[in-house]
Amino acid sequence: MSVFPLLSLPLELLQHVLRLTDPGTFSLAIRSCRSIRDAGTNDTELLMGQLYALPGDKQALRRLGVDQLRRTFTSRARRNLSGLDLVVDVEKFDTTIFHAIDVPRSTFQSGKDPYLLLVCHDEPVIQLYQLEAKEIRHRASLRPEFSLADLRLLRVAMNGKQDVAGLYECKDTIIPASRHSTYASPFEQNLRVVTYHNPGPGIASSGLDSQEVMEIQEKKGHDAVALAIANSGTIAISSMDHESRENSLIFLYRDDKEMRIFGFGEKLPFLTGQLLRSSSHAEHGSDSYPRLRVYHVVATTSVGSMISDLSFTHQSDQINLFESGFPVQWFAHDVEDAENDDEFRYTYSSLDCPFYGEHRGPREGGGDPCHKVYLAFMMQNATFSSHIVRIRQDDSPQSPCDHIIDLSPGRRDHGMSEEIRAQLDGVPSALHALGNRLAISPQGTRIAIANWRQLKIWVLEPKQLLESAESLQTGYYPASWYDDGDLLHLPPIEIASEGVIHRICFAGEDHLWALTDLGLVKWTLGTLRSDDNTPKIRPLVVPSVPDTCFVANR
């Protein structure tokens, strides 16, 4: 008798047991043993049942033979990560060097070409890495050209043009004048922002002409907590009030004479929908500093109003504001004046920038005109319940269609209509300082949310979610995924974490990177772990930095 009772069953009973498994268990079972694989993948009805429990077109399955059904199941199971959450391939990068890295101040720059910006504890150096599907490449070691005895790197940021900005605290009381662009502001504590223009592998190694230095002073009683740089070179700094620990000031610096209003126009000075009030120069500055504007964050949301992170959209100067522990920038659906001028009322849903979109032209024979449809991530501020929202933008006669999809400014605006398409089940509540960390893959097929040591991933089919509600319910998704109100519920895949997760970023659709308290980690989704079932350890190059202000790695 076999030591494995399951293999002692007659073929018909073994296949009956396999019919009762979910696709994830079935996917792992057929990989574990040749006898189970033969029993499971040579039965047409068994494979059909497993495929009906996965997202995908069901209409053509009846015309497929058993070999095609086997290949179709393998492909769809891999795409949906069915059963691969327990054995996903993971790589760790040389944890021995992470005693020198300031993980909370380090960050990722997502996008088509994602980057990692590492901050060192003991010296004001930015280590710049480019993240690729299979490799991580060191691109540059960045340090300012000026030399000060006590110089501390506070924050780093990168824009869509790969310009890098560093916010430095200068303790020295005497600071030599820079030969580069210098703009002073009337506050007390001395800071400098250094912009390294496109420090890629082709730049001159000296880097002297690639730096721009901006002298600023932080407002007394405030600490800088976030930095962002726009493609235009505009610098944004968020600072926290020492006393309240909740109120933030957003400082915007620009290198032209006039600071233009950010957002949707002069009439409403919005920053991604959050109403801000511009203070006068008499309160925070003078006519001598025309490039400085101070914006007070005014909000009465249930989760506070301390801005812990901010970023610019890649194609514009619209700025995204992120509350502490909240992964979606604020978006106020309705704003009304209260009795007190300084208070406003907000709804509790925050809508993120679209992550996927399509342009759709007019139908043959007339019908709908040109329009654009988007998918965006939305989260409830109080409950953290999360949804995928379909946004339609119709073109007005005054603004004819440009036929171009641009996800950066594609926020909710006049002429946009919204419709919830799916709910992400199992989104954790953020009950600690790090909160939920959000990453969306470049083509919108993966959403990852990290919460302390939890890491969950949801698999999307963007083209299906953009279709009409009636088309969405034609059987592409399993019937068991819909509730009584016909709302689609997407289940999560939970991945084993490697430490407390501070930041996450996708490089392609199947490569997820994370900065953790134990080091840098990469998961290759849909790929099995090595035979010994232990994470691979790889070296991470952190070169020693000479006294030159800039070193490019060719």
Coordinates of C-alpha atoms in Angstrom, one line a residue:
M1 CA 0.0 0.0 0.0
S2 CA 1.3 3.5 -0.9
V3 CA 2.5 5.7 2.0
F4 CA 0.4 8.4 0.4
P5 CA -3.3 7.3 0.8
L6 CA -4.5 9.7 -1.9
L7 CA -2.5 7.8 -4.5
S8 CA -4.1 4.6 -3.4
L9 CA -7.5 5.7 -4.5
P10 CA -8.9 4.5 -7.8
L11 CA -8.5 6.9 -10.7
E12 CA -12.2 7.9 -10.7
L13 CA -12.1 8.7 -6.9
L14 CA -8.9 10.7 -7.3
Q15 CA -10.4 12.8 -10.0
H16 CA -13.5 13.4 -7.9
V17 CA -11.3 14.7 -5.1
L18 CA -9.5 17.0 -7.5
R19 CA -12.8 18.3 -8.7
L20 CA -13.5 19.6 -5.2
T21 CA -10.3 21.7 -5.0
D22 CA -10.0 25.3 -5.9
P23 CA -7.8 26.3 -8.8
G24 CA -4.9 27.3 -6.5
T25 CA -4.9 23.9 -4.7
F26 CA -5.3 22.1 -8.0
S27 CA -2.4 24.0 -9.6
L28 CA -0.1 23.1 -6.8
A29 CA -1.3 19.5 -6.7
I30 CA -0.6 18.7 -10.3
R31 CA 2.9 20.1 -9.8
S32 CA 3.6 17.9 -6.8
C33 CA 3.2 14.4 -8.2
R34 CA 3.2 12.8 -11.7
S35 CA 0.3 10.5 -10.8
I36 CA -1.9 13.5 -9.7
R37 CA -0.8 15.5 -12.7
D38 CA -1.8 12.6 -15.1
A39 CA -5.1 12.2 -13.3
G40 CA -5.9 15.9 -13.3
T41 CA -4.8 17.0 -16.7
N42 CA -6.2 14.2 -18.8
D43 CA -9.8 14.7 -17.8
T44 CA -11.7 17.2 -20.0
E45 CA -14.5 17.8 -17.6
L46 CA -12.2 18.3 -14.6
L47 CA -10.1 20.9 -16.5
M48 CA -13.3 22.6 -17.7
G49 CA -14.5 22.9 -14.1
Q50 CA -11.2 24.4 -12.9
L51 CA -11.2 26.9 -15.9
Y52 CA -14.7 28.0 -15.0
A53 CA -13.5 28.9 -11.6
L54 CA -10.9 31.3 -13.1
P55 CA -11.4 34.6 -14.9
G56 CA -11.3 34.2 -18.7
D57 CA -13.4 33.7 -21.8
K58 CA -15.6 30.6 -21.3
Q59 CA -17.3 30.5 -24.7
A60 CA -14.4 28.9 -26.6
L61 CA -13.6 26.2 -24.0
R62 CA -16.0 23.6 -25.4
R63 CA -14.2 23.6 -28.7
L64 CA -10.8 22.8 -27.1
G65 CA -9.2 19.4 -26.8
V66 CA -7.6 18.1 -23.6
D67 CA -4.1 19.3 -24.5
Q68 CA -5.3 22.8 -25.3
L69 CA -7.4 22.9 -22.1
R70 CA -4.3 21.9 -20.1
R71 CA -2.2 24.7 -21.7
T72 CA -5.1 27.2 -21.2
F73 CA -5.4 26.3 -17.5
T74 CA -1.6 26.6 -17.0
S75 CA -1.6 30.0 -18.6
R76 CA -4.6 31.4 -16.8
A77 CA -3.5 30.0 -13.4
R78 CA -0.1 31.7 -13.8
R79 CA -1.7 35.0 -14.8
N80 CA -4.0 34.9 -11.8
L81 CA -1.3 33.6 -9.5
S82 CA -3.4 30.7 -8.5
G83 CA -1.5 28.5 -6.0
L84 CA 1.7 30.4 -6.6
D85 CA 1.4 32.6 -3.6
L86 CA 3.0 29.9 -1.4
V87 CA 5.9 29.2 -3.7
V88 CA 6.5 32.5 -5.4
D89 CA 10.1 33.2 -6.4
V90 CA 11.7 35.7 -4.0
E91 CA 15.2 37.3 -3.9
K92 CA 16.9 39.2 -1.1
F93 CA 19.7 41.6 -1.7
D94 CA 22.6 41.5 0.7
T95 CA 21.2 42.5 4.1
T96 CA 24.7 43.1 5.5
I97 CA 24.9 46.5 3.9
F98 CA 21.5 47.7 5.2
H99 CA 23.0 48.9 8.5
A100 CA 24.4 51.8 6.4
I101 CA 21.1 52.5 4.6
D102 CA 18.4 54.8 6.0
V103 CA 15.4 52.8 4.8
P104 CA 12.6 55.2 5.9
R105 CA 14.2 58.1 3.9
S106 CA 14.9 56.0 0.9
T107 CA 12.3 55.7 -1.9
F108 CA 11.2 54.3 -5.2
Q109 CA 10.3 56.2 -8.4
S110 CA 7.7 54.2 -10.2
G111 CA 7.0 54.4 -14.0
K112 CA 8.1 52.9 -17.2
D113 CA 11.7 53.0 -15.9
P114 CA 11.5 52.6 -12.2
Y115 CA 14.4 53.7 -9.9
L116 CA 15.5 53.1 -6.4
L117 CA 17.0 56.1 -4.4
L118 CA 18.9 54.9 -1.4
V119 CA 19.9 57.3 1.4
C120 CA 22.9 56.5 3.5
H121 CA 23.0 57.0 7.3
D122 CA 26.4 58.5 7.8
E123 CA 27.0 60.7 4.7
P124 CA 24.9 62.9 2.5
V125 CA 25.0 60.6 -0.5
I126 CA 22.1 59.4 -2.8
Q127 CA 22.7 56.0 -4.3
L128 CA 20.7 55.8 -7.6
Y129 CA 19.7 52.4 -9.0
Q130 CA 17.6 51.4 -12.0
L131 CA 15.2 48.5 -11.5
E132 CA 14.8 46.1 -14.3
A133 CA 12.9 42.9 -14.7
K134 CA 15.9 40.7 -13.8
E135 CA 18.5 43.1 -12.7
I136 CA 19.2 46.1 -10.5
R137 CA 21.8 48.4 -11.9
H138 CA 23.8 51.1 -10.0
R139 CA 23.6 54.3 -12.0
A140 CA 25.2 57.1 -9.9
S141 CA 26.4 58.2 -6.5
L142 CA 25.1 61.7 -5.9
R143 CA 26.5 64.2 -3.5
P144 CA 26.4 68.1 -3.5
E145 CA 29.4 70.0 -4.8
F146 CA 29.6 72.1 -1.7
S147 CA 31.4 70.6 1.3
L148 CA 30.1 71.2 4.8
A149 CA 31.2 69.6 8.1
D150 CA 27.7 68.9 9.3
L151 CA 25.4 68.2 6.3
R152 CA 22.4 65.9 6.7
L153 CA 20.3 64.4 3.9
L154 CA 16.6 64.7 4.9
R155 CA 14.6 63.7 1.8
V156 CA 15.0 62.6 -1.8
A157 CA 12.7 62.7 -4.8
M158 CA 12.8 62.1 -8.6
N159 CA 10.6 63.4 -11.4
G160 CA 9.5 61.9 -14.7
K161 CA 12.6 63.2 -16.5
Q162 CA 14.9 61.3 -14.1
D163 CA 16.1 64.5 -12.4
V164 CA 16.9 63.8 -8.7
A165 CA 16.3 66.3 -5.9
G166 CA 17.9 66.1 -2.4
L167 CA 16.8 68.2 0.6
Y168 CA 19.8 68.8 2.9
E169 CA 20.0 70.3 6.3
C170 CA 23.0 72.6 6.8
K171 CA 24.0 73.1 10.4
D172 CA 26.9 75.5 9.5
T173 CA 26.1 79.2 10.1
I174 CA 28.3 80.4 7.3
I175 CA 27.4 79.1 3.9
P176 CA 29.4 80.1 0.9
A177 CA 27.3 81.6 -2.0
S178 CA 26.7 79.1 -4.7
R179 CA 27.6 79.9 -8.3
H180 CA 24.4 78.2 -9.3
S181 CA 20.8 79.4 -9.1
T182 CA 20.1 80.4 -5.5
Y183 CA 16.7 81.5 -4.1
A184 CA 16.5 82.5 -0.4
S185 CA 13.3 82.5 1.7
P186 CA 12.7 84.3 5.0
F187 CA 12.6 81.4 7.4
E188 CA 15.1 80.5 10.0
Q189 CA 16.5 77.0 9.8
N190 CA 18.8 76.7 6.8
L191 CA 18.1 74.0 4.2
R192 CA 19.3 73.5 0.7
V193 CA 17.6 71.7 -2.2
V194 CA 20.1 70.2 -4.8
T195 CA 18.7 69.1 -8.1
Y196 CA 20.9 66.7 -10.1
H197 CA 19.7 66.9 -13.7
N198 CA 19.2 63.5 -15.3
P199 CA 22.2 61.8 -13.6
G200 CA 22.2 58.8 -16.0
P201 CA 25.1 56.7 -17.2
G202 CA 25.9 59.0 -20.1
I203 CA 26.5 62.2 -18.1
A204 CA 30.0 63.7 -17.4
S205 CA 31.5 62.2 -14.3
S206 CA 32.4 65.5 -12.8
G207 CA 28.7 66.5 -12.8
L208 CA 29.5 70.2 -11.9
D209 CA 27.3 71.6 -14.5
S210 CA 24.5 69.2 -13.8
Q211 CA 23.7 70.5 -10.3
E212 CA 21.4 73.3 -9.3
V213 CA 21.3 74.5 -5.7
M214 CA 18.4 76.3 -4.0
E215 CA 18.9 77.8 -0.6
I216 CA 15.8 77.8 1.6
Q217 CA 15.0 78.1 5.3
E218 CA 12.4 76.0 7.0
K219 CA 9.7 77.8 9.0
K220 CA 10.4 77.9 12.7
G221 CA 8.5 75.2 14.5
H222 CA 8.2 73.0 11.4
D223 CA 10.0 69.9 10.2
A224 CA 10.3 68.9 6.6
V225 CA 8.6 65.5 6.1
A226 CA 8.2 65.2 2.3
L227 CA 9.8 66.4 -0.9
A228 CA 8.7 66.3 -4.6
I229 CA 10.1 67.7 -7.9
A230 CA 8.1 68.3 -11.0
N231 CA 9.3 67.9 -14.6
S232 CA 9.4 71.7 -14.8
G233 CA 11.8 71.8 -11.9
T234 CA 9.2 73.1 -9.4
I235 CA 10.1 71.9 -5.9
A236 CA 7.4 71.1 -3.3
I237 CA 8.1 70.6 0.4
S238 CA 5.7 69.5 3.1
S239 CA 6.4 70.4 6.7
M240 CA 4.8 69.4 10.0
D241 CA 3.9 71.7 12.9
H242 CA 5.8 70.7 16.0
E243 CA 2.9 71.6 18.3
S244 CA -0.2 70.1 16.7
R245 CA 1.7 67.2 14.8
E246 CA -1.2 67.4 12.4
N247 CA -1.2 70.7 10.5
S248 CA 1.1 70.9 7.4
L249 CA 2.4 73.6 5.2
I250 CA 3.1 73.0 1.6
F251 CA 6.0 75.2 0.2
L252 CA 6.2 75.5 -3.6
Y253 CA 9.4 76.8 -5.2
R254 CA 9.8 77.6 -8.9
D255 CA 12.6 79.2 -10.8
D256 CA 10.5 81.8 -12.8
K257 CA 9.3 85.1 -11.6
E258 CA 5.7 84.3 -11.2
M259 CA 4.3 81.3 -9.4
R260 CA 1.4 80.0 -11.3
I261 CA -1.6 78.4 -9.7
F262 CA -1.5 74.6 -9.6
G263 CA -4.5 72.5 -10.4
F264 CA -7.6 73.1 -12.5
G265 CA -7.3 76.8 -13.0
E266 CA -7.2 80.3 -11.5
K267 CA -10.8 80.2 -10.1
L268 CA -10.2 77.1 -7.9
P269 CA -6.7 76.7 -6.6
F270 CA -7.0 72.9 -6.3
L271 CA -4.2 70.5 -5.7
T272 CA -5.7 67.1 -6.9
G273 CA -9.1 68.2 -5.7
Q274 CA -8.1 69.1 -2.1
L275 CA -9.0 72.8 -1.5
L276 CA -6.1 74.8 -0.2
R277 CA -5.8 78.4 0.7
S278 CA -2.9 80.6 -0.4
S279 CA -1.5 82.8 2.3
S280 CA -0.3 86.3 1.8
H281 CA 3.3 87.4 1.5
A282 CA 2.7 89.7 4.6
E283 CA 2.3 86.6 6.8
H284 CA 5.1 84.3 5.5
G285 CA 7.3 86.4 3.2
S286 CA 7.8 89.7 1.5
D287 CA 8.1 91.2 -2.0
S288 CA 11.7 90.2 -1.9
Y289 CA 10.8 86.6 -2.3
P290 CA 8.3 86.4 -5.1
R291 CA 9.1 82.7 -5.9
L292 CA 7.7 81.5 -2.5
R293 CA 4.1 80.6 -2.0
V294 CA 2.8 79.0 1.2
Y295 CA -0.3 76.8 1.1
H296 CA -2.2 75.9 4.3
V297 CA -3.8 72.4 4.3
V298 CA -7.4 72.9 5.5
A299 CA -9.3 69.7 6.1
T300 CA -11.7 68.1 8.5
T301 CA -11.4 64.5 7.5
S302 CA -11.6 61.7 10.0
V303 CA -8.0 60.6 9.5
G304 CA -6.2 63.9 10.2
S305 CA -4.4 66.3 8.0
M306 CA -0.7 65.7 8.2
I307 CA 0.8 65.4 4.8
S308 CA 3.5 62.7 5.0
D309 CA 4.2 62.3 1.3
L310 CA 3.6 64.2 -1.9
S311 CA 4.4 63.8 -5.6
F312 CA 3.9 65.5 -9.0
T313 CA 2.2 63.9 -11.9
H314 CA 4.7 63.1 -14.6
Q315 CA 3.3 65.3 -17.3
S316 CA 2.2 68.3 -15.4
D317 CA 2.6 70.4 -12.2
Q318 CA -0.4 68.9 -10.5
I319 CA 0.7 67.8 -7.1
N320 CA -0.6 64.8 -5.1
L321 CA -1.0 65.1 -1.4
F322 CA -0.9 61.9 0.8
E323 CA -2.0 61.8 4.4
S324 CA 0.0 59.9 6.9
G325 CA -0.7 56.2 6.4
F326 CA -3.0 56.7 3.5
P327 CA -1.9 55.5 0.0
V328 CA -4.4 57.6 -2.1
Q329 CA -4.2 61.3 -2.5
W330 CA -7.1 63.2 -1.2
F331 CA -10.0 63.9 -3.5
A332 CA -12.9 65.9 -2.1
H333 CA -16.1 65.0 -4.1
D334 CA -18.1 67.8 -2.5
V335 CA -16.7 70.9 -0.8
E336 CA -19.0 73.4 1.0
D337 CA -18.2 76.4 3.1
A338 CA -19.0 76.0 6.8
E339 CA -19.9 78.8 9.2
N340 CA -16.2 79.1 10.0
D341 CA -14.2 80.2 6.9
D342 CA -11.4 77.9 7.9
E343 CA -13.5 74.7 7.9
F344 CA -14.8 72.6 5.0
R345 CA -16.9 69.5 4.7
Y346 CA -15.7 66.6 2.7
T347 CA -17.0 63.2 1.6
Y348 CA -15.0 60.3 2.6
S349 CA -13.9 58.6 -0.6
S350 CA -10.5 59.3 -2.1
L351 CA -10.0 58.7 -5.9
D352 CA -6.5 58.0 -7.2
C353 CA -5.1 59.0 -10.5
P354 CA -6.2 56.7 -13.3
F355 CA -3.8 53.7 -13.9
Y356 CA -5.3 52.5 -17.2
G357 CA -7.2 54.1 -20.1
E358 CA -8.4 53.7 -23.6
H359 CA -9.6 56.1 -26.3
R360 CA -12.7 55.0 -28.1
G361 CA -13.8 56.6 -31.4
P362 CA -17.4 57.0 -32.7
R363 CA -19.3 53.9 -33.6
E364 CA -19.9 53.1 -37.3
G365 CA -23.2 54.5 -38.4
G366 CA -23.2 57.2 -35.7
G367 CA -23.8 56.8 -32.0
D368 CA -21.4 57.8 -29.3
P369 CA -18.9 60.4 -30.1
C370 CA -15.2 60.1 -29.3
H371 CA -14.6 59.6 -25.6
K372 CA -12.0 58.3 -23.1
V373 CA -12.5 55.7 -20.5
Y374 CA -10.2 55.2 -17.5
L375 CA -9.8 52.9 -14.5
A376 CA -8.8 54.3 -11.1
F377 CA -8.3 53.1 -7.6
M378 CA -10.7 54.5 -4.9
M379 CA -10.5 54.0 -1.1
Q380 CA -12.8 54.9 1.7
N381 CA -11.0 57.2 4.1
A382 CA -12.6 55.7 7.2
T383 CA -13.1 52.0 6.4
F384 CA -10.3 51.5 3.9
S385 CA -12.7 49.5 1.7
S386 CA -11.3 49.8 -1.9
H387 CA -12.9 49.7 -5.3
I388 CA -11.9 49.9 -9.0
V389 CA -13.8 52.8 -10.6
R390 CA -14.6 53.2 -14.3
I391 CA -14.4 56.8 -15.4
R392 CA -15.8 58.1 -18.7
Q393 CA -14.8 61.4 -20.1
D394 CA -17.0 62.8 -22.8
D395 CA -15.7 65.5 -25.2
S396 CA -17.5 68.7 -25.3
P397 CA -18.1 70.7 -28.5
Q398 CA -15.8 73.4 -27.2
S399 CA -13.0 70.9 -26.5
P400 CA -12.8 68.4 -29.4
C401 CA -11.1 65.1 -28.7
D402 CA -7.3 65.0 -28.9
H403 CA -7.4 61.1 -29.3
I404 CA -4.6 60.8 -26.7
I405 CA -4.7 59.0 -23.4
D406 CA -2.7 60.7 -20.7
L407 CA -3.0 59.1 -17.3
S408 CA -1.4 62.0 -15.5
P409 CA -4.0 64.7 -15.7
G410 CA -6.9 62.3 -16.2
R411 CA -8.6 63.0 -12.9
R412 CA -12.3 63.5 -12.3
D413 CA -13.3 66.8 -13.8
H414 CA -16.3 68.3 -15.5
G415 CA -17.6 66.0 -18.2
M416 CA -16.5 62.8 -16.3
S417 CA -18.8 60.2 -14.9
E418 CA -17.9 57.4 -12.5
E419 CA -19.1 53.9 -11.9
I420 CA -17.8 51.4 -9.4
R421 CA -16.8 48.2 -11.2
A422 CA -15.2 46.0 -8.6
Q423 CA -14.4 45.8 -4.9
L424 CA -11.0 44.6 -3.7
D425 CA -11.7 42.2 -0.8
G426 CA -9.4 41.8 2.1
V427 CA -7.8 45.3 2.1
P428 CA -6.1 45.7 5.5
S429 CA -6.9 48.6 7.8
A430 CA -3.9 51.0 8.4
L431 CA -3.6 51.2 12.2
H432 CA 0.1 52.1 12.4
A433 CA 2.4 54.9 11.2
L434 CA 3.5 53.2 7.9
G435 CA -0.1 52.7 6.9
N436 CA -1.0 50.9 3.6
R437 CA 1.6 51.1 0.8
L438 CA 0.1 50.9 -2.7
A439 CA 1.7 49.9 -6.0
I440 CA 0.0 49.4 -9.4
S441 CA 1.8 47.6 -12.3
P442 CA 2.5 49.7 -15.5
Q443 CA -0.3 48.0 -17.5
G444 CA -2.7 47.8 -14.6
T445 CA -3.0 44.1 -14.3
R446 CA -1.7 43.9 -10.7
I447 CA -2.5 46.0 -7.6
A448 CA -0.3 45.4 -4.5
I449 CA -1.0 46.7 -1.0
A450 CA 1.6 46.3 1.8
N451 CA 0.6 46.7 5.4
W452 CA 3.4 46.2 7.9
R453 CA 4.3 42.6 7.3
Q454 CA 1.3 41.8 5.1
L455 CA 1.5 41.9 1.3
K456 CA -1.6 41.3 -0.8
I457 CA -2.0 41.3 -4.6
W458 CA -5.1 41.6 -6.7
V459 CA -5.1 40.5 -10.3
L460 CA -7.1 42.7 -12.8
E461 CA -8.3 42.4 -16.4
P462 CA -8.4 46.1 -17.3
K463 CA -10.0 45.7 -20.7
Q464 CA -12.8 43.7 -19.2
L465 CA -13.4 46.2 -16.4
L466 CA -13.7 49.0 -18.9
E467 CA -16.6 47.3 -20.7
S468 CA -20.2 48.1 -19.9
A469 CA -21.7 46.5 -16.8
E470 CA -23.9 44.2 -18.9
S471 CA -20.8 42.9 -20.8
L472 CA -18.9 42.4 -17.6
Q473 CA -21.5 39.9 -16.4
T474 CA -21.4 37.6 -19.4
G475 CA -19.3 35.0 -17.6
Y476 CA -15.7 36.3 -17.9
Y477 CA -15.5 36.3 -14.1
P478 CA -16.7 33.3 -12.0
A479 CA -20.4 33.7 -10.9
S480 CA -19.3 33.1 -7.3
W481 CA -17.3 36.4 -7.3
Y482 CA -20.5 38.5 -7.6
D483 CA -22.6 39.5 -4.6
D484 CA -26.4 39.8 -4.5
G485 CA -26.1 43.4 -5.9
D486 CA -24.1 42.1 -8.9
L487 CA -20.9 43.8 -7.6
L488 CA -17.7 42.0 -8.6
H489 CA -15.5 41.1 -5.6
L490 CA -11.8 40.4 -6.5
P491 CA -10.1 38.1 -4.0
P492 CA -6.5 38.8 -2.8
I493 CA -3.5 36.6 -3.1
E494 CA -1.3 37.0 0.0
I495 CA 2.4 36.7 -0.4
A496 CA 4.7 35.9 2.5
S497 CA 6.6 39.1 3.5
E498 CA 10.3 39.4 4.2
G499 CA 10.3 42.0 7.0
V500 CA 8.4 45.2 7.7
I501 CA 7.6 46.8 4.3
H502 CA 8.3 50.5 4.0
R503 CA 7.9 51.0 0.2
I504 CA 6.8 48.9 -2.8
C505 CA 7.2 49.3 -6.6
F506 CA 6.5 47.3 -9.7
A507 CA 9.1 46.8 -12.5
G508 CA 6.9 45.4 -15.2
E509 CA 3.9 43.3 -14.5
D510 CA 5.4 40.4 -12.6
H511 CA 8.3 41.9 -10.7
L512 CA 7.5 43.5 -7.3
W513 CA 10.2 45.3 -5.3
A514 CA 10.1 46.3 -1.7
L515 CA 12.2 48.2 0.8
T516 CA 11.9 46.5 4.2
D517 CA 13.6 46.8 7.5
L518 CA 15.6 43.6 6.6
G519 CA 16.7 44.9 3.2
L520 CA 15.7 45.0 -0.5
V521 CA 13.4 42.2 -1.7
K522 CA 12.1 41.3 -5.1
W523 CA 9.2 38.9 -5.8
T524 CA 8.8 37.4 -9.3
L525 CA 5.1 36.7 -9.5
G526 CA 3.9 33.6 -11.4
T527 CA 7.4 32.0 -11.1
L528 CA 8.1 29.1 -8.8
R529 CA 10.7 29.3 -6.1
S530 CA 13.9 27.3 -6.4
D531 CA 13.9 23.6 -5.4
D532 CA 15.3 24.2 -1.9
N533 CA 12.4 26.6 -1.1
T534 CA 14.6 29.3 0.3
P535 CA 15.0 32.9 -0.9
K536 CA 18.0 33.6 -3.1
I537 CA 20.5 36.0 -1.6
R538 CA 22.1 38.4 -4.1
P539 CA 24.7 41.1 -3.6
L540 CA 23.8 44.8 -3.8
V541 CA 26.6 47.1 -4.9
V542 CA 26.9 50.2 -2.8
P543 CA 30.1 51.8 -4.0
S544 CA 32.4 53.9 -1.8
V545 CA 32.0 57.6 -2.6
P546 CA 35.0 59.7 -3.2
D547 CA 35.2 63.4 -2.6
T548 CA 33.9 64.3 -6.0
C549 CA 30.4 65.8 -6.0
F550 CA 29.0 63.3 -8.5
V551 CA 30.0 59.9 -9.8
A552 CA 28.2 58.3 -12.7
N553 CA 28.4 54.5 -13.1
R554 CA 28.9 53.8 -16.8

